[in-house]
CSV table of N, CA and C in Angstrom, one decimal:
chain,number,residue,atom,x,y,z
A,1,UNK,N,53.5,-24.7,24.2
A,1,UNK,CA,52.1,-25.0,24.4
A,1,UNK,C,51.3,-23.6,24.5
A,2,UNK,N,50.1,-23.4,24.0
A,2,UNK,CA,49.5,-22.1,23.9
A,2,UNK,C,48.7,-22.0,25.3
A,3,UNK,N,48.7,-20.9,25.5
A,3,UNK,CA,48.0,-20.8,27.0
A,3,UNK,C,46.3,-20.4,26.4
A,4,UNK,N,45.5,-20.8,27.4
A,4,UNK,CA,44.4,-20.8,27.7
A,4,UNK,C,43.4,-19.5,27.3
A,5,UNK,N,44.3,-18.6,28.1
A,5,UNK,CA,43.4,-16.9,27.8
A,5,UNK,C,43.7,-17.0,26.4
A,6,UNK,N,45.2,-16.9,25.4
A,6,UNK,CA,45.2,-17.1,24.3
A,6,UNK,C,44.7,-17.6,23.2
A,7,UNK,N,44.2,-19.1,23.8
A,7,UNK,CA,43.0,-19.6,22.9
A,7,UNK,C,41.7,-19.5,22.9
A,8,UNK,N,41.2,-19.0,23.8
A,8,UNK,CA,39.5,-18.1,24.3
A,8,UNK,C,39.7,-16.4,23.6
A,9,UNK,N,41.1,-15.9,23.2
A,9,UNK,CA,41.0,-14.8,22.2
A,9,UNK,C,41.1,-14.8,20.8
A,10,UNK,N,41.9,-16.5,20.9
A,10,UNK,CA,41.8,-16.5,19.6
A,10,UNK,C,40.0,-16.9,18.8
A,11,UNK,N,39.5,-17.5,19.9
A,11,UNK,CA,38.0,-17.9,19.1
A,11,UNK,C,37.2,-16.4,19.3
A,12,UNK,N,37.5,-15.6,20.7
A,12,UNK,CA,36.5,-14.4,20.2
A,12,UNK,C,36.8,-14.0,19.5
A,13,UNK,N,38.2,-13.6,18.7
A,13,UNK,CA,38.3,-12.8,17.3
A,13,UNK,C,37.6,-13.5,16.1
A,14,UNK,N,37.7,-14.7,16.1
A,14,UNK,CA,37.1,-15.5,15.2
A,14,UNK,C,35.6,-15.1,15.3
A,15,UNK,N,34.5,-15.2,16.4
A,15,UNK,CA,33.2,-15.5,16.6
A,15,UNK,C,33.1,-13.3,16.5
A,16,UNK,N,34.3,-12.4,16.6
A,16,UNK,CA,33.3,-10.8,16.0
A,16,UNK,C,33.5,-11.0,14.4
A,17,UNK,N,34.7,-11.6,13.9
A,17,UNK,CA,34.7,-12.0,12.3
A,17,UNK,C,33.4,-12.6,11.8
A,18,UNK,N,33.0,-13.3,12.5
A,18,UNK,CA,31.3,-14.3,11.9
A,18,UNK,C,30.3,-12.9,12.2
A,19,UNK,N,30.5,-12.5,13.3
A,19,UNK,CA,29.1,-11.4,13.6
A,19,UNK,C,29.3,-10.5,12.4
A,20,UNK,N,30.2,-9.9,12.7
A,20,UNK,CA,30.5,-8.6,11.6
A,20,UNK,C,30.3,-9.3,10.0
A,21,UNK,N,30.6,-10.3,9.7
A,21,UNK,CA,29.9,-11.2,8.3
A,21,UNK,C,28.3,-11.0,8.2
A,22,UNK,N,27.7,-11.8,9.4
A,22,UNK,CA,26.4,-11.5,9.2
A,22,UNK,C,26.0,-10.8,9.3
A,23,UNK,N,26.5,-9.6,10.0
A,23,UNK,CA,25.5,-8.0,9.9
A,23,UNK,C,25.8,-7.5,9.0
A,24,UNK,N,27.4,-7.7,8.0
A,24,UNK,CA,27.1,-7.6,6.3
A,24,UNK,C,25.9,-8.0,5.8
A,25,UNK,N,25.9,-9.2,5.3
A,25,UNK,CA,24.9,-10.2,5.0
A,25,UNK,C,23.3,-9.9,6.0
A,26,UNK,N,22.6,-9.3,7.1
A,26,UNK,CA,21.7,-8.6,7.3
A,26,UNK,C,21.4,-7.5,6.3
A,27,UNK,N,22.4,-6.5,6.2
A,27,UNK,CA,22.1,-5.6,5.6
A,27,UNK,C,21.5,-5.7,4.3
A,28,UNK,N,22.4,-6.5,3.5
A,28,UNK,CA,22.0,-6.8,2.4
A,28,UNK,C,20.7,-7.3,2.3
A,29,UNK,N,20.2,-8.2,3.0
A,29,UNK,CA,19.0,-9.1,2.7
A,29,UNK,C,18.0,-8.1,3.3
A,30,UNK,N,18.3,-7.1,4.4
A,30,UNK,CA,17.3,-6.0,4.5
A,30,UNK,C,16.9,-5.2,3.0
A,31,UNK,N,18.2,-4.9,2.6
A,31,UNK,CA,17.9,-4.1,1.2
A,31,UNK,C,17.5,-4.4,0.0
A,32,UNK,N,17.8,-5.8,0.0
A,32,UNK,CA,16.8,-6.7,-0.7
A,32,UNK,C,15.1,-6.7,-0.5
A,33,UNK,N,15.0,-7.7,0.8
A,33,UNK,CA,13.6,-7.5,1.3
A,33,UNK,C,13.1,-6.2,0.5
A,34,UNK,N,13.7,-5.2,1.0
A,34,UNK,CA,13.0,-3.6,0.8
A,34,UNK,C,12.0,-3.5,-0.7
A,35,UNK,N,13.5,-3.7,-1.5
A,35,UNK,CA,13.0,-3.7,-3.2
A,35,UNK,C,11.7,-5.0,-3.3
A,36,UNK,N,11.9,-5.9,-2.6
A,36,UNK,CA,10.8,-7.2,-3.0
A,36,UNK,C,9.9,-7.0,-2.8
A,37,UNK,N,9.6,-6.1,-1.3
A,37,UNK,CA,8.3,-5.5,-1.1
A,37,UNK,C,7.8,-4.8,-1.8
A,38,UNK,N,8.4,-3.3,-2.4
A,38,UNK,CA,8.3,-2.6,-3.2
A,38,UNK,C,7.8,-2.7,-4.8
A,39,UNK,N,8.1,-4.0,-5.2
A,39,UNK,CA,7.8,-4.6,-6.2
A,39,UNK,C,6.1,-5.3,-6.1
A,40,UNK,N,6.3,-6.4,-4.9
A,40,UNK,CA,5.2,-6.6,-4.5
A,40,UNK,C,4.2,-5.6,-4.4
A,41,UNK,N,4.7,-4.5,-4.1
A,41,UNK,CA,3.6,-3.6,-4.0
A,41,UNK,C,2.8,-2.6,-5.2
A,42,UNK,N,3.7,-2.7,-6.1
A,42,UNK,CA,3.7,-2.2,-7.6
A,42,UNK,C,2.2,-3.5,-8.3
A,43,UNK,N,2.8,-4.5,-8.1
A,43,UNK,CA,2.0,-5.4,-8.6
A,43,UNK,C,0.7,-5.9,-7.9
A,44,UNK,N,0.7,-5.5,-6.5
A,44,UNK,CA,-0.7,-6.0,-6.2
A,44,UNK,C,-1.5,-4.9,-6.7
A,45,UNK,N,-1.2,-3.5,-6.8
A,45,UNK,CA,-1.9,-2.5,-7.1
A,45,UNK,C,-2.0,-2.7,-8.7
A,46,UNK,N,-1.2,-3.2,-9.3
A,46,UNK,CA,-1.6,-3.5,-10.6
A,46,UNK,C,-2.8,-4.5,-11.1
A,47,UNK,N,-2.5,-5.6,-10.2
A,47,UNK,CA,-3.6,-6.7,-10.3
A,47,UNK,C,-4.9,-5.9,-10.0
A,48,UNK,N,-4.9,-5.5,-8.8
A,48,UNK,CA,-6.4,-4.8,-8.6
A,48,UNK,C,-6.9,-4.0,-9.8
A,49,UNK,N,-6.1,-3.0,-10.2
A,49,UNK,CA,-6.6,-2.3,-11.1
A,49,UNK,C,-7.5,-3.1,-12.5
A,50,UNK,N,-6.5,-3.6,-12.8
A,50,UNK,CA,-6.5,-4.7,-13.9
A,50,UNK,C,-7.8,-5.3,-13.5
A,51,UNK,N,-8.4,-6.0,-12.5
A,51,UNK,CA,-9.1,-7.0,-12.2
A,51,UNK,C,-10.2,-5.8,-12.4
A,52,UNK,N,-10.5,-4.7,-12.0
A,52,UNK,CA,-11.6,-3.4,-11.9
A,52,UNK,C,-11.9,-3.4,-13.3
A,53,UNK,N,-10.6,-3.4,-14.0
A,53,UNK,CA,-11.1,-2.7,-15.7
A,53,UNK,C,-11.9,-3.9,-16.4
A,54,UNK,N,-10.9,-4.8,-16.0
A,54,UNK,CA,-12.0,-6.2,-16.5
A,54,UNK,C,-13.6,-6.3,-15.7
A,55,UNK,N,-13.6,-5.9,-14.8
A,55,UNK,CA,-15.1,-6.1,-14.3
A,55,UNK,C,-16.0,-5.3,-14.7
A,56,UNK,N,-15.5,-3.7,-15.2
A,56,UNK,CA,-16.4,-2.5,-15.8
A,56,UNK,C,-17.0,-3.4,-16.8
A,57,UNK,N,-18.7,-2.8,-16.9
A,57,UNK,CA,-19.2,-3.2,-18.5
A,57,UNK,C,-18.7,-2.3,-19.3
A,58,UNK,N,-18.5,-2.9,-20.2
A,58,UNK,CA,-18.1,-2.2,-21.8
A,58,UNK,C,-19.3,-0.8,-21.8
A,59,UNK,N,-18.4,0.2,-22.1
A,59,UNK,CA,-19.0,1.9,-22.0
A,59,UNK,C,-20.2,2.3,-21.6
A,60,UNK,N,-19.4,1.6,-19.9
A,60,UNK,CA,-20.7,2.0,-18.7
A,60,UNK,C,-19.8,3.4,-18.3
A,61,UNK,N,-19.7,4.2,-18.1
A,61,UNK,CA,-19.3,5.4,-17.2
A,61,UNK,C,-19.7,6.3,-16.8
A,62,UNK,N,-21.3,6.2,-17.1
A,62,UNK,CA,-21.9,6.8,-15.8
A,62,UNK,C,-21.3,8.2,-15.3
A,63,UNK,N,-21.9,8.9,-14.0
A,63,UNK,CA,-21.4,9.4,-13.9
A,63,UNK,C,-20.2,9.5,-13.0
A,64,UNK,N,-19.0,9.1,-14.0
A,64,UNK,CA,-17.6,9.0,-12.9
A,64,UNK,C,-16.4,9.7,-13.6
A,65,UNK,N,-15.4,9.3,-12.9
A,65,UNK,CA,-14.5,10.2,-13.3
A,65,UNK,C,-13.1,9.6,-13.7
A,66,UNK,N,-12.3,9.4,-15.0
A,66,UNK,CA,-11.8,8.4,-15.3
A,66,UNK,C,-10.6,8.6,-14.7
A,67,UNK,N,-9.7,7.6,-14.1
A,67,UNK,CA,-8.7,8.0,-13.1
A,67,UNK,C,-7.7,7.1,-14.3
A,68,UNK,N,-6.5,7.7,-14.6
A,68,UNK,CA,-5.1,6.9,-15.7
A,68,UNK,C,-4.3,7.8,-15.2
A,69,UNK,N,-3.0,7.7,-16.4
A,69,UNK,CA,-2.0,8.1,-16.1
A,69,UNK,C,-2.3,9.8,-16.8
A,70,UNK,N,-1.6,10.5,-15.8
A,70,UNK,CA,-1.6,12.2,-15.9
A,70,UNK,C,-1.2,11.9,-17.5
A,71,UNK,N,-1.8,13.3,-18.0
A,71,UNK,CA,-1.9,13.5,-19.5
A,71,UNK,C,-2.3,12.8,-20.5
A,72,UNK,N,-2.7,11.3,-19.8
A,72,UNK,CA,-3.3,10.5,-21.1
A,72,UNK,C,-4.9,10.8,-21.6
A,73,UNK,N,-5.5,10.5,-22.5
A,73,UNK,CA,-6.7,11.2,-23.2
A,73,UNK,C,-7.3,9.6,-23.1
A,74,UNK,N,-8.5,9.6,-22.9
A,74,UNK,CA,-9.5,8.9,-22.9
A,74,UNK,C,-9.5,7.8,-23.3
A,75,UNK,N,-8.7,8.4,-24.8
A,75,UNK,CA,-8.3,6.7,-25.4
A,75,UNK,C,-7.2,5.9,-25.1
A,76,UNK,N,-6.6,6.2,-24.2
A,76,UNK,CA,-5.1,5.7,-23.8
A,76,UNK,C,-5.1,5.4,-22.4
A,77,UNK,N,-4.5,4.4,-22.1
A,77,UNK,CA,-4.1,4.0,-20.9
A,77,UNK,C,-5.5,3.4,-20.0
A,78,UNK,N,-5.1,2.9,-18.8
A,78,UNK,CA,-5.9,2.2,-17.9
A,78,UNK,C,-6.9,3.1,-17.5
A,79,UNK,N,-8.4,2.8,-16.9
A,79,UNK,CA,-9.3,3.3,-16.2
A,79,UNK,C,-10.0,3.0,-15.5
A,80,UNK,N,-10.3,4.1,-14.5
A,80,UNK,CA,-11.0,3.0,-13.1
A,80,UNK,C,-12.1,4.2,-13.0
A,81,UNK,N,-13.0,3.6,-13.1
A,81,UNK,CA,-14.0,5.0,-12.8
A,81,UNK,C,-14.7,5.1,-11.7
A,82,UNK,N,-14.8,6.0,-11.0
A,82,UNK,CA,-14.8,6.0,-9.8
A,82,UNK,C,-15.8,7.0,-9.7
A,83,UNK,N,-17.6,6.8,-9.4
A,83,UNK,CA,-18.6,7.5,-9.6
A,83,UNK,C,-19.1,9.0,-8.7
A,84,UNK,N,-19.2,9.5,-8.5
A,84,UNK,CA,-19.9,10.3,-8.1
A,84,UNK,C,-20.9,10.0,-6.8
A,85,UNK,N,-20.2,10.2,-5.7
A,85,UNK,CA,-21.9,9.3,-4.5
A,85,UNK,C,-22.9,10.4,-4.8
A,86,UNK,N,-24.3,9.4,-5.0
A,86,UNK,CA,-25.6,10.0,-5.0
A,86,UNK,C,-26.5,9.5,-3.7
A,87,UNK,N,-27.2,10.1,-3.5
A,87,UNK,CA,-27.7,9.8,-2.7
A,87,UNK,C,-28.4,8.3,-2.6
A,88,UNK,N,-28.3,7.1,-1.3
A,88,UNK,CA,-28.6,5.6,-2.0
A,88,UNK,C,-27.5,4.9,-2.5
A,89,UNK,N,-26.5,5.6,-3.1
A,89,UNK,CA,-25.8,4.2,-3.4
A,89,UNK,C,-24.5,3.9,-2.4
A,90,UNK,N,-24.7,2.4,-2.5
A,90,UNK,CA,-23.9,2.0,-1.4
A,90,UNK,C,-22.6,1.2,-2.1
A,91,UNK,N,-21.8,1.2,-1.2
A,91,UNK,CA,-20.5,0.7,-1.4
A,91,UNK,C,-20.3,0.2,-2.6
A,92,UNK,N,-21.1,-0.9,-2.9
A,92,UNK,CA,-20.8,-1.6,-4.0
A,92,UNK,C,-20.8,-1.4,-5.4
A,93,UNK,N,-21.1,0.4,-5.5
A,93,UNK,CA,-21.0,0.9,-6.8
A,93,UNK,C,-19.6,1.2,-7.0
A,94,UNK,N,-18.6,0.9,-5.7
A,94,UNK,CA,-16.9,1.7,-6.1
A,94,UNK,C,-16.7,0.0,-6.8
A,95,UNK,N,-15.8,0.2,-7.8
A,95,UNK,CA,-14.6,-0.3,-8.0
A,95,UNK,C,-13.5,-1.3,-6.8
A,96,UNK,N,-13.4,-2.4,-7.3
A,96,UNK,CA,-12.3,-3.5,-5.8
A,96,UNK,C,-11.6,-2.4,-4.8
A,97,UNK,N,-10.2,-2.1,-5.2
A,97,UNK,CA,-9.8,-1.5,-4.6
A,97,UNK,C,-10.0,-0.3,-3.7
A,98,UNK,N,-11.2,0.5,-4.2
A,98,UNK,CA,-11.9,1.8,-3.9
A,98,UNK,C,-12.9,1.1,-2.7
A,99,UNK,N,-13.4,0.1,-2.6
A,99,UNK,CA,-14.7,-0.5,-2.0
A,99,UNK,C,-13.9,-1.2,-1.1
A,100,UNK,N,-12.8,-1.5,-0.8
A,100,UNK,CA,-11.9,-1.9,0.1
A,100,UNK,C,-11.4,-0.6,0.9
A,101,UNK,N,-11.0,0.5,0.4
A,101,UNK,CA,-10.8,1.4,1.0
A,101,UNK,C,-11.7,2.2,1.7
A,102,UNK,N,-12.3,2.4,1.3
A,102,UNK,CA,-14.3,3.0,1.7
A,102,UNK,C,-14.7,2.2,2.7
A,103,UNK,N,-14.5,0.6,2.6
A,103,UNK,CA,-14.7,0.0,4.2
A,103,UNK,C,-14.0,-0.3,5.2
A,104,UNK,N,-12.7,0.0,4.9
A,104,UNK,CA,-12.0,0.2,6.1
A,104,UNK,C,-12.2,1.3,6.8
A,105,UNK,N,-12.0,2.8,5.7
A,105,UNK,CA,-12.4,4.0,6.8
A,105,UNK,C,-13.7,3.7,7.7
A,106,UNK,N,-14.7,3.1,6.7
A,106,UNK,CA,-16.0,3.3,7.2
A,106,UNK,C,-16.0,2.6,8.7
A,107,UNK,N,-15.1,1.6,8.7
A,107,UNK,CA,-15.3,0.4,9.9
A,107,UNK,C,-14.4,1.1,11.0
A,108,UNK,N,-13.4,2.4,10.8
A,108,UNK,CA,-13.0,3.1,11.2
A,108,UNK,C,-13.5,4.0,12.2
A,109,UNK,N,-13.2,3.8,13.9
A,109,UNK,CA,-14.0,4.8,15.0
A,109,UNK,C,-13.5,6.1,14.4
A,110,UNK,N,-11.9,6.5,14.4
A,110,UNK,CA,-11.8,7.7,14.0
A,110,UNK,C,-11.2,7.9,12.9
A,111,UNK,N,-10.6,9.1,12.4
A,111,UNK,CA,-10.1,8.8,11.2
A,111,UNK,C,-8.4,8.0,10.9
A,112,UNK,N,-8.3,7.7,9.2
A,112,UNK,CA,-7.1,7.2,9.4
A,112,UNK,C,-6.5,7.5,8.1
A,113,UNK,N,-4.8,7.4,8.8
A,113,UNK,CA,-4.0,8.1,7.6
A,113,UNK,C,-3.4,7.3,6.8
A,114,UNK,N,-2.6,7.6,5.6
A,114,UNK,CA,-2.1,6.6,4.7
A,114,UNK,C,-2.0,5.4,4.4
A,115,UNK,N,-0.8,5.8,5.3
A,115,UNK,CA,0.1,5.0,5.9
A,115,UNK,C,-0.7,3.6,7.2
A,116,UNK,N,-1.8,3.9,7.9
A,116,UNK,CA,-2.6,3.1,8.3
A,116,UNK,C,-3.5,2.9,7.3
A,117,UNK,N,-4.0,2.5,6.5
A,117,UNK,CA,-4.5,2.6,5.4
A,117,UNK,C,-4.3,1.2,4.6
A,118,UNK,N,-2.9,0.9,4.4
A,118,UNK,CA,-2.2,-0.2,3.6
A,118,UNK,C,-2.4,-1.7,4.0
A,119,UNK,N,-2.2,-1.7,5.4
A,119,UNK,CA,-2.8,-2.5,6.0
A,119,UNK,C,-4.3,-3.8,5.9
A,120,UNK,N,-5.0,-2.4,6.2
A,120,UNK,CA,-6.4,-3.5,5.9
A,120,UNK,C,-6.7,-3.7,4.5
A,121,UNK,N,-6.0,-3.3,3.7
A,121,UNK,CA,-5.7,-3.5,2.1
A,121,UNK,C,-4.9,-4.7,2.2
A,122,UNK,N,-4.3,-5.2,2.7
A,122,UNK,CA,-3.3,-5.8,2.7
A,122,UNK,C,-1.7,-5.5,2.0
A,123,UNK,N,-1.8,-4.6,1.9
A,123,UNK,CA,-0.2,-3.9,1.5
A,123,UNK,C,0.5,-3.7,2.8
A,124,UNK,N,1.8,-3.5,2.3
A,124,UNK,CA,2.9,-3.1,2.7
A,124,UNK,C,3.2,-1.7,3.1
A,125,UNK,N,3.3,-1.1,4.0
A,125,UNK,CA,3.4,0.1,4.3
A,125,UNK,C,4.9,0.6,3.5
A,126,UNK,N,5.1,0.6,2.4
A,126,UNK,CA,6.4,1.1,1.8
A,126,UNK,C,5.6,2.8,1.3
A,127,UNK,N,6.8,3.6,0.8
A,127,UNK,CA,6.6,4.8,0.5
A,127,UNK,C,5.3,4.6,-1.1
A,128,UNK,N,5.7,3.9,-2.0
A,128,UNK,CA,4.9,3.7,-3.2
A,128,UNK,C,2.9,3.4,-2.6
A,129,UNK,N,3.1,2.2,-1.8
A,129,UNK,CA,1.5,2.1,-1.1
A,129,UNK,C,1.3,3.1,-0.6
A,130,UNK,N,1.8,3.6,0.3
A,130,UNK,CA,1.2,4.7,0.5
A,130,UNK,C,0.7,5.9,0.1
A,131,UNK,N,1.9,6.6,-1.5
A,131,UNK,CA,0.9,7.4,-2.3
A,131,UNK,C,0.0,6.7,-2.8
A,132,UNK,N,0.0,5.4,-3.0
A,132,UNK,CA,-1.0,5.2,-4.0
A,132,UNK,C,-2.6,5.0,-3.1
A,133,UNK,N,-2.2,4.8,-1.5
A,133,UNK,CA,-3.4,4.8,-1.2
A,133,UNK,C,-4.1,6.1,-0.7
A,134,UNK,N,-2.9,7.1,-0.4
A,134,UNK,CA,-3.5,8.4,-0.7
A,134,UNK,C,-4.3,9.1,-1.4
A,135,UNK,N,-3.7,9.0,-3.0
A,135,UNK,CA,-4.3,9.0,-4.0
A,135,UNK,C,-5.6,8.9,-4.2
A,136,UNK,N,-6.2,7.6,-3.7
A,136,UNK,CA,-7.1,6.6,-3.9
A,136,UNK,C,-8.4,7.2,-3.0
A,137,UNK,N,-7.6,7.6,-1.3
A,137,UNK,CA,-8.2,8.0,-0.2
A,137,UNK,C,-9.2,9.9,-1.1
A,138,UNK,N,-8.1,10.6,-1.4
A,138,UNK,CA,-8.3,11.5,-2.2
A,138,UNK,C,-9.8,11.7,-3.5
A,139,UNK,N,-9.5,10.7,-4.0
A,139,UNK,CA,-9.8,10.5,-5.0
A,139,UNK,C,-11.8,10.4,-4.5
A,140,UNK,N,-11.8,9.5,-3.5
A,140,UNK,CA,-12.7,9.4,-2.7
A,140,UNK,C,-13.9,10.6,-1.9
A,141,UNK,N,-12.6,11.4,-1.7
A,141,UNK,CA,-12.6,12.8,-1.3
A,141,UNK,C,-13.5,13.5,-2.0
A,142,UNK,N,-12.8,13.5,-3.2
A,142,UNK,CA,-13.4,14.6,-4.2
A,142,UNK,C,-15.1,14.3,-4.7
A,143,UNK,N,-14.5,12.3,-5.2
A,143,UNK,CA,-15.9,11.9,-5.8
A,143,UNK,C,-17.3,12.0,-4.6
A,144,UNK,N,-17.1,12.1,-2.9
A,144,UNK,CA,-18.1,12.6,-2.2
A,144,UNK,C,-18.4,10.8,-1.1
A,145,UNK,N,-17.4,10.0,-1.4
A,145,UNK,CA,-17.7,8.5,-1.0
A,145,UNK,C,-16.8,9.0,0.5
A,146,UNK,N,-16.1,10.2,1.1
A,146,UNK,CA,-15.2,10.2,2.0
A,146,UNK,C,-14.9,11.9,2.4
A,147,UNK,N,-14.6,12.2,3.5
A,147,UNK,CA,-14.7,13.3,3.7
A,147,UNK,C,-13.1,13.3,4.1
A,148,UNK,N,-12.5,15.0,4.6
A,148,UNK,CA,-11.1,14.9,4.8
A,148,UNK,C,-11.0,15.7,6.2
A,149,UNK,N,-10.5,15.2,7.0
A,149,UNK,CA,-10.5,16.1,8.5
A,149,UNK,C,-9.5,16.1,9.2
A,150,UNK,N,-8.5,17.1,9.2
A,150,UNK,CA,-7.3,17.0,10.0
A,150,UNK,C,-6.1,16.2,9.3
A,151,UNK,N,-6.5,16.4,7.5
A,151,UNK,CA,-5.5,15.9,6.8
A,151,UNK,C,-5.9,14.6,6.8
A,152,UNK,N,-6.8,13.8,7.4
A,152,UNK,CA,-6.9,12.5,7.0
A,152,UNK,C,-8.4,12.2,7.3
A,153,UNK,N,-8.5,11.1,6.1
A,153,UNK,CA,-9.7,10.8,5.0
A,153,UNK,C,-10.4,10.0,6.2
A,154,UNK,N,-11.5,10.1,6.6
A,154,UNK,CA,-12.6,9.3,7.2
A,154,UNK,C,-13.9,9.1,5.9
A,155,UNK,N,-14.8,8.2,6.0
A,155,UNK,CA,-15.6,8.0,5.3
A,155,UNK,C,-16.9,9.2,6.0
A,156,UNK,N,-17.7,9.4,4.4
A,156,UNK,CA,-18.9,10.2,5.5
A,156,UNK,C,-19.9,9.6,5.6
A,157,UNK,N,-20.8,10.3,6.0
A,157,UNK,CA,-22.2,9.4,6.8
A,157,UNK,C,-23.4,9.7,5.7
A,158,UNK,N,-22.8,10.7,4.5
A,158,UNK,CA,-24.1,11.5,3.3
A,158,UNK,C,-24.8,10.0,3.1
C-alpha cells in the first residue's frame, strides 16, 4: 500500500509538469500575440493612409509636401500631403491620421513622446507604431502644425 507523503509527491510532480507546460504554451501565445499586434498595426496605418488618399481631391496639392516611400518620384507610390500651416488654418486642413495626431498633442498640458502618442490613436505601443508615429509627429514639425521641445513634439499655439 503506497503511503500518503508518496502520493501528495506524486501529484506535485504531476501539477510542476502542468505549470511548466503552460508557461511553454504562455510563451508561445505571448510571441504570437506580439506578431498579431504588429500586424495589426501595419494595417491600421495602412487603412488610414488609404482612406487620406481617397479623401484628397484629384490634383489638389496645394501647398504641401508629398510624404511616400524614400526614393519614389511623384508618380509612384502612396501620398499624403501634408500642407504647410498658414496662418488661420485649422486642424481640419491635415489629413485623418495627421488631424488625429495634431489633436492629441494639442489636448496635451505638456509635451508627449512617441511612444505616448499611439494610444490616443488608438494603436499599439509596438516598435513599428511608434516610428511611424514619430515620423508623422516630425513630419508635423517641419510642416509648422507642431513644434519640438526636449526631443518631444507638442503642438504650437502659431
Amino acid at each position: 500500500m503506497p503511503s500518503v507523503l508518496g502520493l501528495v509527491e506524486e501529484r506535485e510532480a504531476g501539477a510542476r509538469r502542468e505549470v511548466e507546460r503552460l508557461r511553454g504554451e504562455a510563451a508561445r501565445l505571448a510571441a504570437a500575440l506580439g506578431e498579431a499586434e504588429a500586424e495589426l498595426s501595419r494595417l491600421v496605418i495602412a487603412r488610414e493612409t488609404l482612406r487620406d488618399v481617397l479623401r484628397a481631391e484629384p490634383g489638389d496639392r496645394g501647398s504641401a509636401v508629398a510624404i511616400g516611400p524614400a526614393g519614389a518620384g511623384l508618380e509612384g507610390g502612396i501620398r499624403v500631403a501634408v500642407p504647410v500651416r498658414e496662418p488661420g488654418m485649422g486642424l481640419t486642413a491635415l489629413p485623418g491620421i495627421y488631424r488625429q495626431l495634431a489633436q492629441a498633442l494639442e489636448a496635451s498640458p505638456e509635451p508627449l513622446q512617441a511612444g505616448e502618442l499611439t494610444r490616443p490613436l488608438g494603436l499599439e505601443a509596438t516598435a513599428s507604431a511608434v516610428e511611424g508615429v514619430r515620423g508623422k509627429a516630425k513630419r508635423l514639425v517641419v510642416r509648422g502644425w507642431a513644434v519640438q521641445a526636449d526631443r518631444r513634439a507638442q503642438t504650437s499655439s502659431v
